[in-house]
Coordinates of C-alpha atoms in Angstrom, one line a residue:
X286 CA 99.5 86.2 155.8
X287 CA 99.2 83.2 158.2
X288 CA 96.4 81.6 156.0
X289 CA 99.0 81.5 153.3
X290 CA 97.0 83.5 150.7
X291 CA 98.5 85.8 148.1
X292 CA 98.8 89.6 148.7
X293 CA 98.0 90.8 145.1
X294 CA 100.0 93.9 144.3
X295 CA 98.3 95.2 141.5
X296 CA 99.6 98.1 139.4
X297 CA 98.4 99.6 135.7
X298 CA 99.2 102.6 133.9
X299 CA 97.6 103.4 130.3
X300 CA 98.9 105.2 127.8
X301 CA 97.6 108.5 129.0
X302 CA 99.1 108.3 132.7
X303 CA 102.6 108.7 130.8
X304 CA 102.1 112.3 130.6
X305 CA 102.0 112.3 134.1
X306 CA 105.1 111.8 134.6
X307 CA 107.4 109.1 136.9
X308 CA 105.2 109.0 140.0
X309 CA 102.7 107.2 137.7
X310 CA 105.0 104.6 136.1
X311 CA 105.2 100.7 136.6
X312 CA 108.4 101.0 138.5
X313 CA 107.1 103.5 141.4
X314 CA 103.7 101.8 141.3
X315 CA 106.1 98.5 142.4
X316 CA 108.2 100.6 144.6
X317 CA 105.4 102.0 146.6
X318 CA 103.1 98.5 146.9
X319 CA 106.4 96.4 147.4
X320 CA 107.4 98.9 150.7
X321 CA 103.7 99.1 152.1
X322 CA 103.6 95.0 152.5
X323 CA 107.3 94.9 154.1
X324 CA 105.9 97.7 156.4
X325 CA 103.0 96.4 157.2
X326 CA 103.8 92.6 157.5
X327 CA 101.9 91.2 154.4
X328 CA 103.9 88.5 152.8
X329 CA 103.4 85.7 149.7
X330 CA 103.0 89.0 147.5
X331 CA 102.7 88.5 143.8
X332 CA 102.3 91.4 141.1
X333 CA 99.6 91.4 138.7
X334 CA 100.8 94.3 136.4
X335 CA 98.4 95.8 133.1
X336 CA 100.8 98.2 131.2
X337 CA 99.3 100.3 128.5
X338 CA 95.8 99.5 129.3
X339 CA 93.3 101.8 129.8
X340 CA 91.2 102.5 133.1
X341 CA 87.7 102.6 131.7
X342 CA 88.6 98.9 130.3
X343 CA 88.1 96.0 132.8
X344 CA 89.0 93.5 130.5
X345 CA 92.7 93.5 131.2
X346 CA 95.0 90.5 131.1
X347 CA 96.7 90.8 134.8
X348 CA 93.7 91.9 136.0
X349 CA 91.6 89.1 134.7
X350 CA 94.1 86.5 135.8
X351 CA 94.1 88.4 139.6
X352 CA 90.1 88.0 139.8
X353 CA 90.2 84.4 138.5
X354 CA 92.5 84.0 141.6
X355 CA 90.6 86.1 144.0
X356 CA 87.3 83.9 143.1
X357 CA 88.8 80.7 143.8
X358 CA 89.6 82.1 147.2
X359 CA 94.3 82.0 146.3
X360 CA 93.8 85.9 147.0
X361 CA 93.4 87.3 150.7
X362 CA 94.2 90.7 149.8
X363 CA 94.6 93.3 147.3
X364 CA 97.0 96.4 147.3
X365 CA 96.7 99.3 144.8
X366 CA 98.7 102.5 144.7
X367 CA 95.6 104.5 144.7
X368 CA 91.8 103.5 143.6
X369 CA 92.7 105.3 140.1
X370 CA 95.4 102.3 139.6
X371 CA 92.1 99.6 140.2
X372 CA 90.1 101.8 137.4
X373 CA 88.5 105.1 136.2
X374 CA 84.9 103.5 135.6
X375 CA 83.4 104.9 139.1
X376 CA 80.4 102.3 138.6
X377 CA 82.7 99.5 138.2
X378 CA 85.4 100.2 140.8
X379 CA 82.5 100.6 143.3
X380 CA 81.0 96.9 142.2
X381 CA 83.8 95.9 143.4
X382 CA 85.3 97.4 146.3
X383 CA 81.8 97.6 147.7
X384 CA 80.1 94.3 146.8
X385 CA 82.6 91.9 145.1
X386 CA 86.0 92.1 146.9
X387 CA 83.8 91.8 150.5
X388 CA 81.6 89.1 149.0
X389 CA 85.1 87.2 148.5
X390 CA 86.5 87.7 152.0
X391 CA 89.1 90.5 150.1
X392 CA 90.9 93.2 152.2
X393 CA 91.5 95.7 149.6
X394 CA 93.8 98.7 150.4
X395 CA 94.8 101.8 148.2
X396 CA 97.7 103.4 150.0
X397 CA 97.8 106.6 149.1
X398 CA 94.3 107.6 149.2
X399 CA 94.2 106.3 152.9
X400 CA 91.4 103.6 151.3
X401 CA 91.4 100.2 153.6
X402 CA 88.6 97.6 153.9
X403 CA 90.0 96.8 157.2
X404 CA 88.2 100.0 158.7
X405 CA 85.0 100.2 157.7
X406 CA 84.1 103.6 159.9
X407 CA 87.1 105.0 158.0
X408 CA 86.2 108.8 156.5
X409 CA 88.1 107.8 153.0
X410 CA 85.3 104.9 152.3
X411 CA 82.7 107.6 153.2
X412 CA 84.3 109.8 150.5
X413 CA 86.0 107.3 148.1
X414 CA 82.7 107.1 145.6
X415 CA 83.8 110.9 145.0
X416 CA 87.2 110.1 144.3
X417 CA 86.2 107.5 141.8
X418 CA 84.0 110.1 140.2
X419 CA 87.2 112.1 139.8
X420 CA 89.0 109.5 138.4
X421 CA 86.6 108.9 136.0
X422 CA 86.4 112.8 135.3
X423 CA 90.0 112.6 134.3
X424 CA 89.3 110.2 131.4
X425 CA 86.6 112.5 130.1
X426 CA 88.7 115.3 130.0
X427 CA 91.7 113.9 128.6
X428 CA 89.7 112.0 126.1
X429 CA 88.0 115.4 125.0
X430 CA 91.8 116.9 124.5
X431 CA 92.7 114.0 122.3
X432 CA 89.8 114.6 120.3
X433 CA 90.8 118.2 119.9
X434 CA 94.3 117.7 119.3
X435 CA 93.3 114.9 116.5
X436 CA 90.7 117.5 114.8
X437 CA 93.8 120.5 115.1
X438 CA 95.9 118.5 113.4
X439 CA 93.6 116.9 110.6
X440 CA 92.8 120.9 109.6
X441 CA 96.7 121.4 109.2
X442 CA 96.5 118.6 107.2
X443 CA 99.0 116.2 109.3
X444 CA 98.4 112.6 108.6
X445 CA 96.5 111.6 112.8
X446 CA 96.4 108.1 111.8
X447 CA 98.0 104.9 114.1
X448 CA 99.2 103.1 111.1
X449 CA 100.2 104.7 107.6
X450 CA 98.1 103.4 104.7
X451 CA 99.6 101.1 102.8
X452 CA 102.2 102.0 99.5
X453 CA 103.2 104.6 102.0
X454 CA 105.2 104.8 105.6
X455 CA 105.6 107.9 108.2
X456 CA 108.2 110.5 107.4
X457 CA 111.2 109.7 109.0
X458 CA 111.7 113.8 109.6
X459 CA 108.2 114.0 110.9
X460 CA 106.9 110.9 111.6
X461 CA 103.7 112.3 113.7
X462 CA 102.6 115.0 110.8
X463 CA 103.9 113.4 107.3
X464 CA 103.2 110.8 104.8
X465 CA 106.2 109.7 102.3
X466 CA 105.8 107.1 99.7
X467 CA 106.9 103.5 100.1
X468 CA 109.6 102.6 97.8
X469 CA 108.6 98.8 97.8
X470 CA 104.6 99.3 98.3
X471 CA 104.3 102.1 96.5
X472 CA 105.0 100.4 93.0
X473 CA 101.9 97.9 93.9
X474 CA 99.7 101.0 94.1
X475 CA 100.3 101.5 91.0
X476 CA 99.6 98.6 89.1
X477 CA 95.9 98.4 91.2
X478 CA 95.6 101.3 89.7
X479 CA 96.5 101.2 86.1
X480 CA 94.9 97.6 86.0
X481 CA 91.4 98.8 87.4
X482 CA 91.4 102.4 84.6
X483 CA 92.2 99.2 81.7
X484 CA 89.4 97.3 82.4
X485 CA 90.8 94.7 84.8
X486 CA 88.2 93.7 87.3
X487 CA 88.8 93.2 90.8
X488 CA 88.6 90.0 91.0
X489 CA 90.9 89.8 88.4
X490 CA 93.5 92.0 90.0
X491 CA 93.2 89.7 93.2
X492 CA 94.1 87.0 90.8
X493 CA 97.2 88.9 89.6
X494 CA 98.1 90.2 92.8
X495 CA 98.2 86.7 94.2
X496 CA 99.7 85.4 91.3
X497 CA 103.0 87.5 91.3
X498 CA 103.4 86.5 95.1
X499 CA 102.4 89.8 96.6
X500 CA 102.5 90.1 100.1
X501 CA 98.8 91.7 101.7
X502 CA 99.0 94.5 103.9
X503 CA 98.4 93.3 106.4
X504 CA 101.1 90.8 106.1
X505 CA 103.7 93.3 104.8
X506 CA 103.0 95.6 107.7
X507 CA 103.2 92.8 110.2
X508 CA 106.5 91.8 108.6
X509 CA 108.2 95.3 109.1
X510 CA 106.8 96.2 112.7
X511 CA 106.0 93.1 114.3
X512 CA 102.5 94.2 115.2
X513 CA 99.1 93.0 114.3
X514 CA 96.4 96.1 114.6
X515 CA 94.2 93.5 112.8
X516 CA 94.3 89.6 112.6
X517 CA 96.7 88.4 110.1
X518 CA 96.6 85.5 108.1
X519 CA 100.2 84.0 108.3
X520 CA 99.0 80.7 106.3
X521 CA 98.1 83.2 103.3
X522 CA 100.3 85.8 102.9
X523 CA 99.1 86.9 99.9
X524 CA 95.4 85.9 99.5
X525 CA 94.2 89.5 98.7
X526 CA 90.4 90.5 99.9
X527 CA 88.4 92.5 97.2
X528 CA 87.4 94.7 100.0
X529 CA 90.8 95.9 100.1
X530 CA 91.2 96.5 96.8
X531 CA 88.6 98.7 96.3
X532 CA 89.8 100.4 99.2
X533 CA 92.6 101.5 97.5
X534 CA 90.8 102.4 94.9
X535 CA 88.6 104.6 96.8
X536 CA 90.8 106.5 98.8
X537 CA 92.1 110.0 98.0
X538 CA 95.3 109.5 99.9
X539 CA 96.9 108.4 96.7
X540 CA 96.3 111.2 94.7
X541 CA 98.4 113.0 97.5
X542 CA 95.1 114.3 99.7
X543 CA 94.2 114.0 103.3
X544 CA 91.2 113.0 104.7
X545 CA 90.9 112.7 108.3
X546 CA 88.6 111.7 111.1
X547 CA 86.7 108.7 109.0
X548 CA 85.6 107.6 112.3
X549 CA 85.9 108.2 115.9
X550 CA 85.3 106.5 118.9
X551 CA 81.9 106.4 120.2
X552 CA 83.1 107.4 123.7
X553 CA 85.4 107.2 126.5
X554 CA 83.7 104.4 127.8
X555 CA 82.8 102.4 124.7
X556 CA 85.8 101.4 122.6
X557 CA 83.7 101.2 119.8
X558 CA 84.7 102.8 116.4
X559 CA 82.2 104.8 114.0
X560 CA 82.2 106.1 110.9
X561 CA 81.6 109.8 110.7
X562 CA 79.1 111.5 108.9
X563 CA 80.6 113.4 105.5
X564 CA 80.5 116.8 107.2
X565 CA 82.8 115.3 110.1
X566 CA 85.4 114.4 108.2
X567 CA 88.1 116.9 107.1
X568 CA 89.4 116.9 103.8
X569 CA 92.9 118.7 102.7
X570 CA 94.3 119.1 99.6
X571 CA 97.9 118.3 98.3
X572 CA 99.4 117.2 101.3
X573 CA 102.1 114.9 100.4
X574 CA 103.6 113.6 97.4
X575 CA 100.8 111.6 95.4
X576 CA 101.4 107.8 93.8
X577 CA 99.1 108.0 91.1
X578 CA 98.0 111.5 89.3
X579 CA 94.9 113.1 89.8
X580 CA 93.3 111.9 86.6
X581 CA 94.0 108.3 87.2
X582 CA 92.2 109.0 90.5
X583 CA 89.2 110.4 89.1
X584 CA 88.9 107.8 86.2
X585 CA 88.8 105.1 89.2
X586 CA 86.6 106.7 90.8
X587 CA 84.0 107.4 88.6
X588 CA 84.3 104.0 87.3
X589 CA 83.6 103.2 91.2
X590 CA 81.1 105.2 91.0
X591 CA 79.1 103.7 88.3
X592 CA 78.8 100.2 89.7
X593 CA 79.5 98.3 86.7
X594 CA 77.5 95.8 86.1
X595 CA 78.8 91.9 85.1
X596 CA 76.4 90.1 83.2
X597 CA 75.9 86.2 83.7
X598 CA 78.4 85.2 82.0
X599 CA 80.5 87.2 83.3
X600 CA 80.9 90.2 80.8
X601 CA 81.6 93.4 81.4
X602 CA 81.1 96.6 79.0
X603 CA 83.3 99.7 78.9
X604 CA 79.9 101.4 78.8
X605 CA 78.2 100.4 82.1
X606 CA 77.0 103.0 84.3
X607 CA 77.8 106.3 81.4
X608 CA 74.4 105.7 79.0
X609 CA 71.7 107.1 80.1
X610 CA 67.5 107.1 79.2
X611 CA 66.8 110.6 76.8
X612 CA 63.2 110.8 78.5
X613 CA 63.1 109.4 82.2
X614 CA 67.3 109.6 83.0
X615 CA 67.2 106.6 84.5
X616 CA 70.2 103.9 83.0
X617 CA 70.6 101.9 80.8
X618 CA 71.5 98.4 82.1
X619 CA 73.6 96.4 79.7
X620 CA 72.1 92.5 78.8
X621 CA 73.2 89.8 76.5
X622 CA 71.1 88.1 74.2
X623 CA 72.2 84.2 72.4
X624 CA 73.3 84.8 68.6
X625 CA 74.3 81.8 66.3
X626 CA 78.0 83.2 66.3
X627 CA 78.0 83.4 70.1
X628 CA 76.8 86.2 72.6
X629 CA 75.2 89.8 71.5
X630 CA 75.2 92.6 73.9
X631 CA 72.7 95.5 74.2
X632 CA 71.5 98.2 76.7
X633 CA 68.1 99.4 78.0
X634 CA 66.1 101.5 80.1
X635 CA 65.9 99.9 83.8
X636 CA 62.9 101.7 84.5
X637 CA 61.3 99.7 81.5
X638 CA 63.1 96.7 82.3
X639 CA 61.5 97.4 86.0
X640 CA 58.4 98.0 85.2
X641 CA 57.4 97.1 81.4
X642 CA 54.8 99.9 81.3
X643 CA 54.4 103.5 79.9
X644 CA 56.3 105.0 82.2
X645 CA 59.1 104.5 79.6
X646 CA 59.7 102.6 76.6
X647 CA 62.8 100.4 75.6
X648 CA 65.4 103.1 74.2
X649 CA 67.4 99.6 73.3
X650 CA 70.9 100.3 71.5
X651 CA 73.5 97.9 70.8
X652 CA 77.0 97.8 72.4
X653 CA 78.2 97.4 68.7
X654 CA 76.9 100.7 67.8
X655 CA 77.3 102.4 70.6
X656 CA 81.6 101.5 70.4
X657 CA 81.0 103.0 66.9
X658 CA 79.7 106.3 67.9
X659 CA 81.9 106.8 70.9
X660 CA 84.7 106.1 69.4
X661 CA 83.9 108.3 66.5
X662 CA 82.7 111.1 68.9
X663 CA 85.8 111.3 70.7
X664 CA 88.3 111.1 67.9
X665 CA 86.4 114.0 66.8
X666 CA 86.3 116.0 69.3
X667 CA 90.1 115.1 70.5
X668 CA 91.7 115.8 67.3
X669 CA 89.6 119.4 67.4
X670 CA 90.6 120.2 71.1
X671 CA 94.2 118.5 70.5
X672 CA 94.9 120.4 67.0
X673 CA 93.2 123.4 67.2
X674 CA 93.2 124.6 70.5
X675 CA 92.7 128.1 70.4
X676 CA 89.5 127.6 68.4
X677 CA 88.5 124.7 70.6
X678 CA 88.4 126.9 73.3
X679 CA 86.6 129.7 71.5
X680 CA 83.3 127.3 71.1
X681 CA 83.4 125.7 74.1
X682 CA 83.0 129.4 75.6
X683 CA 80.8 130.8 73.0
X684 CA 78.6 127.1 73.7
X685 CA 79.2 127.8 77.5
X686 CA 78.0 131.4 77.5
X687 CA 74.6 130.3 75.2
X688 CA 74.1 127.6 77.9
X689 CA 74.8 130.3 80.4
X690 CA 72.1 132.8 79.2
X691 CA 69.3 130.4 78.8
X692 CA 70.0 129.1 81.7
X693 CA 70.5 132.1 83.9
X694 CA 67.3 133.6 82.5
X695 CA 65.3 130.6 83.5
X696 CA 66.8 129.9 86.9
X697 CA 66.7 134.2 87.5
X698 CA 62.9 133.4 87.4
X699 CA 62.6 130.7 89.3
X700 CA 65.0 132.0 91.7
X701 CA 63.0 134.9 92.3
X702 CA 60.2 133.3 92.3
X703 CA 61.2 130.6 95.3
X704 CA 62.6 133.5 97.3
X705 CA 59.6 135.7 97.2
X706 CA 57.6 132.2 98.3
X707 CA 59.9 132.2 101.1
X708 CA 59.4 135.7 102.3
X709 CA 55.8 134.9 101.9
X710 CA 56.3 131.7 104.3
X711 CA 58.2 133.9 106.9
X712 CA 55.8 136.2 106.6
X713 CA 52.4 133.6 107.1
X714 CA 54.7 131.7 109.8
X715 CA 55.2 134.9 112.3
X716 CA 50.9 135.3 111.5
X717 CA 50.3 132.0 112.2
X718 CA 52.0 132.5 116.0
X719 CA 50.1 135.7 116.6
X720 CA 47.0 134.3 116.2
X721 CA 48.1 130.9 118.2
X722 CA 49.1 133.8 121.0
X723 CA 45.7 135.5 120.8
X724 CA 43.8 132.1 120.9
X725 CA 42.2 132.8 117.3
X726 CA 43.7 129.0 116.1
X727 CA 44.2 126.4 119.0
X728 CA 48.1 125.0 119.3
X729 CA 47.0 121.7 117.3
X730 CA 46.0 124.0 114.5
X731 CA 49.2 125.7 114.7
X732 CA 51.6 123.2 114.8
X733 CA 50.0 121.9 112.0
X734 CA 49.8 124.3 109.5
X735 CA 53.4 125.6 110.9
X736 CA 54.9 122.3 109.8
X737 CA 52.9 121.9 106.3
X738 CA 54.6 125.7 106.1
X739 CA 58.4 124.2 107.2
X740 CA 58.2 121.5 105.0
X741 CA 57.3 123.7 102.1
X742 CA 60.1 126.2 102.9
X743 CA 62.6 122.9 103.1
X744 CA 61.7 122.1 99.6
X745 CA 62.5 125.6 98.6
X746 CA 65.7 126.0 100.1
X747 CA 66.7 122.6 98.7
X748 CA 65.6 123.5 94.8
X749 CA 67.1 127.5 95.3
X750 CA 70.6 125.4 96.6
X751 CA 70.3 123.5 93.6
X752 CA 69.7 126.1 90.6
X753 CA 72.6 127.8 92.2
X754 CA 74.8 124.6 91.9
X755 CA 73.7 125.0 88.4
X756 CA 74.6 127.8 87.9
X757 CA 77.8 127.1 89.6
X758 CA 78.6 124.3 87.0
X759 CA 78.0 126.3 84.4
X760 CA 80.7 128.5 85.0
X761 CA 83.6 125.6 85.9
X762 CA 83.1 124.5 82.1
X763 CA 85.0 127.1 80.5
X764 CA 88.4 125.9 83.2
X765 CA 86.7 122.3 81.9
X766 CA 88.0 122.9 78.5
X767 CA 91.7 123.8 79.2
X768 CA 91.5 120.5 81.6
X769 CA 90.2 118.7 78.3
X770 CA 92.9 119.9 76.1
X771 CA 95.6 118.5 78.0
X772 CA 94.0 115.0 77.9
X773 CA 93.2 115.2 74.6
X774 CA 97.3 116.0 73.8
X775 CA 97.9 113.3 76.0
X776 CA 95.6 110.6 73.9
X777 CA 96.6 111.6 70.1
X778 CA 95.8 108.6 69.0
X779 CA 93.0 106.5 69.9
X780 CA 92.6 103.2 67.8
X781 CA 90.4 102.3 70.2
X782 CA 88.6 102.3 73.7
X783 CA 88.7 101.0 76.6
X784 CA 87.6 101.9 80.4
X785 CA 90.2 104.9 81.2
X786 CA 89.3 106.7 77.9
X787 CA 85.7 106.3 78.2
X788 CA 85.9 107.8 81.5
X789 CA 88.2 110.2 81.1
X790 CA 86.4 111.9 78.4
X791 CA 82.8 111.1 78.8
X792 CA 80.4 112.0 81.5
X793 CA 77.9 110.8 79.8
X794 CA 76.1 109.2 76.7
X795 CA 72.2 110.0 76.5
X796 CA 70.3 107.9 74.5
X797 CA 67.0 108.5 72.5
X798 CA 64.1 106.3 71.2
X799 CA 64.2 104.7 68.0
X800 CA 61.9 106.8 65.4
X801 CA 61.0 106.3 62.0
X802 CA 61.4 109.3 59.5
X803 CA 60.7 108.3 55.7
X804 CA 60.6 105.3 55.8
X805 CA 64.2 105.0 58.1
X806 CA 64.6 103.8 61.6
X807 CA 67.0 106.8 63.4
X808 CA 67.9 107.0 66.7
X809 CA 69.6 110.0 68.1
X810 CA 72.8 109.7 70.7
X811 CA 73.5 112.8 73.0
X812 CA 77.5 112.9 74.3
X813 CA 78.4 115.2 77.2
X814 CA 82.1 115.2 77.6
X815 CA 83.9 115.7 81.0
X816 CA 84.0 119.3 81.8
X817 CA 83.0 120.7 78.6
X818 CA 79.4 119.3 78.6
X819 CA 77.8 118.9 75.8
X820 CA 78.9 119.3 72.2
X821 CA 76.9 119.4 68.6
X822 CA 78.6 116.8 66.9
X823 CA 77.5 117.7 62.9
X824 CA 79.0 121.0 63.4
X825 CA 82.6 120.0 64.3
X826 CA 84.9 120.0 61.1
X827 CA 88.6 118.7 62.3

């Protein structure tokens, strides 16, 4: 150029334009631009090159450096292999090929779409807002085929995700479809685990985790790969975060299960992640090989699950989040109370504790006796299920099938009678629009009772759904008691408890108000074991 300014060659390709093949790559792009300006006598080229980035993104390096030096005026023109090459955001490419490059004095030139500044009568300018439309198209579409792709191979159950969680690493056989366990992470998984179902809290697993010189994951995977998906704190390789912790302790990955499609993008245009809903995300079962079994899971989680709760000074009860109120169901909440020998520790109802009125009253038991009764409970009950299995399993059906009747008799009725109230509602609903039709109510009076009537059926369909679910659990407790029997041959002796027996045996403890009964204070405790429900304690004889 005789003013001496730069010719920008500027070429991109993202990962999507290397399906397309070699007429898209870096290499042609330079080919192409590099033979235009020798043809057409534009010299003091430089290349500004974006490889890997995306179209619909403007915030590119190269391309931020080339419009730093187009605005202070180092840039007389800019060549492009076509106006898909500039970007596929039709809005933004058309900012700046018809406002911001012309604003700057830029000649800007996409050679094969016949696109050049220079000629502003040119046909192609008339037409080029409808190739960048095009363009744009093309991200949609291919962004909608990733999205089907990902969801295809989440319902096979292939791991879809970038990097492989951690304790595990892609299968070398398969690396795009299967997860194998980490010889040297893998181990670490572990001991989160069986420190969390002991009683160790997270902050004290941070502590130990830091303390035996364990690298984070982040660190470990940037150590392997060279790659940073998220910032990495090289200062403090192993400064755990409790948020990762728990984590790990929350996903069903490493009890060998898939869950797929947590989040998703929120669209083409915004690189912004999600989380999906529940019913997005796709769940598969036994899909590689697990590093913790399925009962260490499910302890973890329900302990998860139950918030426990820390007191002041920092104590924490086997208990929290499994004793419940016998009249309101609300929890108990554990508190601590100053003793001359040092620290007492009690429960009691939080709606009391909330409120302090009669909508409840104290239902106040001691962590001593509580311990007592547990422990007692589920020796009992063990050494029955562990020792005398056959007739273990003979009253837990014969106390299922009791349940079962009393139950089904009461939910029959009140099934029948919320689907006949249905019927009813259908029936007063299609009423309701004849008369709207034949101008007997006005629309106002329609659409009002109509919805008083929707909301109604809503509440019916939600109650039927959940006298089903009963019913439903019901039946899963006589497969509960075989699943109890093999824990109960695996704990055959329990001198005592701690957090992985408590919730591996107990759903949960019901507690009743103190009453007095000849002259004695008596409070009764309800225990409903995992999957067997609840058991009459007096008449169980080991």
């Amino acid at each position: 150029m005789p003013n001496g300014k730069i010719t920008a060659l500027y070429c991109r390709l993202s990962q999507e334009d290397y399906s397309s093949g070699e007429s898209n790559s870096i290499e042609n792009q330079k080919y192409i631009l590099t033979k235009y300006a020798e043809e057409n006598g534009f010299t003091n080229t430089r290349f500004y090159i974006d490889d890997g980035v995306s179209g619909i993104r403007f915030d590119r390096p190269d391309f931020n450096q080339m419009m730093i030096d187009a605005q202070s005026g180092a840039i007389g023109t800019i060549i492009v292999k076509d106006l898909s090459r500039l970007g596929r955001d039709h809005v933004q490419v058309g900012l700046l090929t018809e406002d911001r490059f012309p604003r700057m004095g830029i000649r800007f030139i996409a050679v094969n779409d016949g696109y050049d500044t220079a000629d502003p009568n040119s046909n192609i300018i008339a037409i080029a807002p409808f190739y960048n439309i095009i363009n744009e198209f093309w991200v949609r579409q291919t962004s909608q085929k990733v999205r089907v792709t990902y969801k295809a191979k989440a319902q096979r159950g292939e791991w879809v995700g970038t990097k492989p969680p951690y304790g595990y690493m892609k299968d070398p056989v398969a690396p795009t479809k299967h997860l194998v366990t980490n010889p040297e992470t893998a181990p670490v998984v572990k001991k989160i685990y069986e420190w969390f179902t002991q009683g160790a809290r997270v902050a004290d697993i941070k502590a130990k985790l830091e303390k035996e010189k364990i690298y984070t994951p982040n660190y470990y995977y940037y150590l392997k790969t060279g790659k940073q998906i998220t910032p990495v704190d090289k200062e403090h390789p192993y400064t755990w975060s409790g948020r990762t912790i728990n984590d790990i302790l929350d996903n069903p990955v490493y009890a060998g299960h898939t869950l797929s499609l947590k989040t998703e993008v929120l669209s083409y245009k915004i690189n912004k992640r999600i989380k999906n809903p529940p019913e997005k995300q796709h769940f598969t079962p036994n899909t590689h090989e697990a590093i913790v079994d399925q009962n260490t899971w499910d302890i973890a989680h329900q302990i998860r699950s139950n918030r426990k709760r820390v007191t002041k000074s920092g104590y924490k009860s086997i208990f929290s989040g499994l004793v419940y109120c016998a009249d309101c169901d609300s929890k108990l909440t554990i508190n601590t109370s100053k003793t001359k020998s040092g620290e007492s520790h009690y429960f009691i109802c939080s709606k009391y504790r909330r409120a302090k009125s009669d909508k409840c009253t104290t239902h106040t038991i001691g962590e001593k006796t509580l311990y007592e009764q547990s422990l007692t409970a589920i020796r009992l009950v063990t050494a029955l299920a562990g020792g005398f299995e056959v007739e273990f399993k003979a009253m837990i059906n014969e106390s299922t099938d009791k349940e079962m009747k009393k139950a089904a008799a009461s939910n029959q009725r009140r099934l029948a009678k919320a689907t006949a109230r249905v019927a009813d509602i259908l029936r007063i609903t299609k009423s309701l629009y004849e008369d709207k039709v034949k101008g007997i109510i006005t629309e106002e009076e329609f659409t009002e009772m109509n919805s008083d009537y929707a909301n109604e059926r809503k509440a019916l369909d939600a109650e039927i759904a959940k006298l089903e679910a009963a019913i439903s659990n019901m039946k899963e407790k006589a497969t509960g008691a075989d699943k109890f029997i093999k824990f109960a041959k695996k704990y055959t002796e329990i001198p005592e408890l701690n957090s992985e027996i408590m919730n591996t045996f107990i759903e949960k403890i019901i507690v009743h108000e103190r009453v007095k009964s000849e002259g004695k204070t008596i409070q009764k405790i309800e225990f409903v074991f995992n999957g067997i429900g609840k058991l009459e304690l007096g008449k169980l004889k080991t």
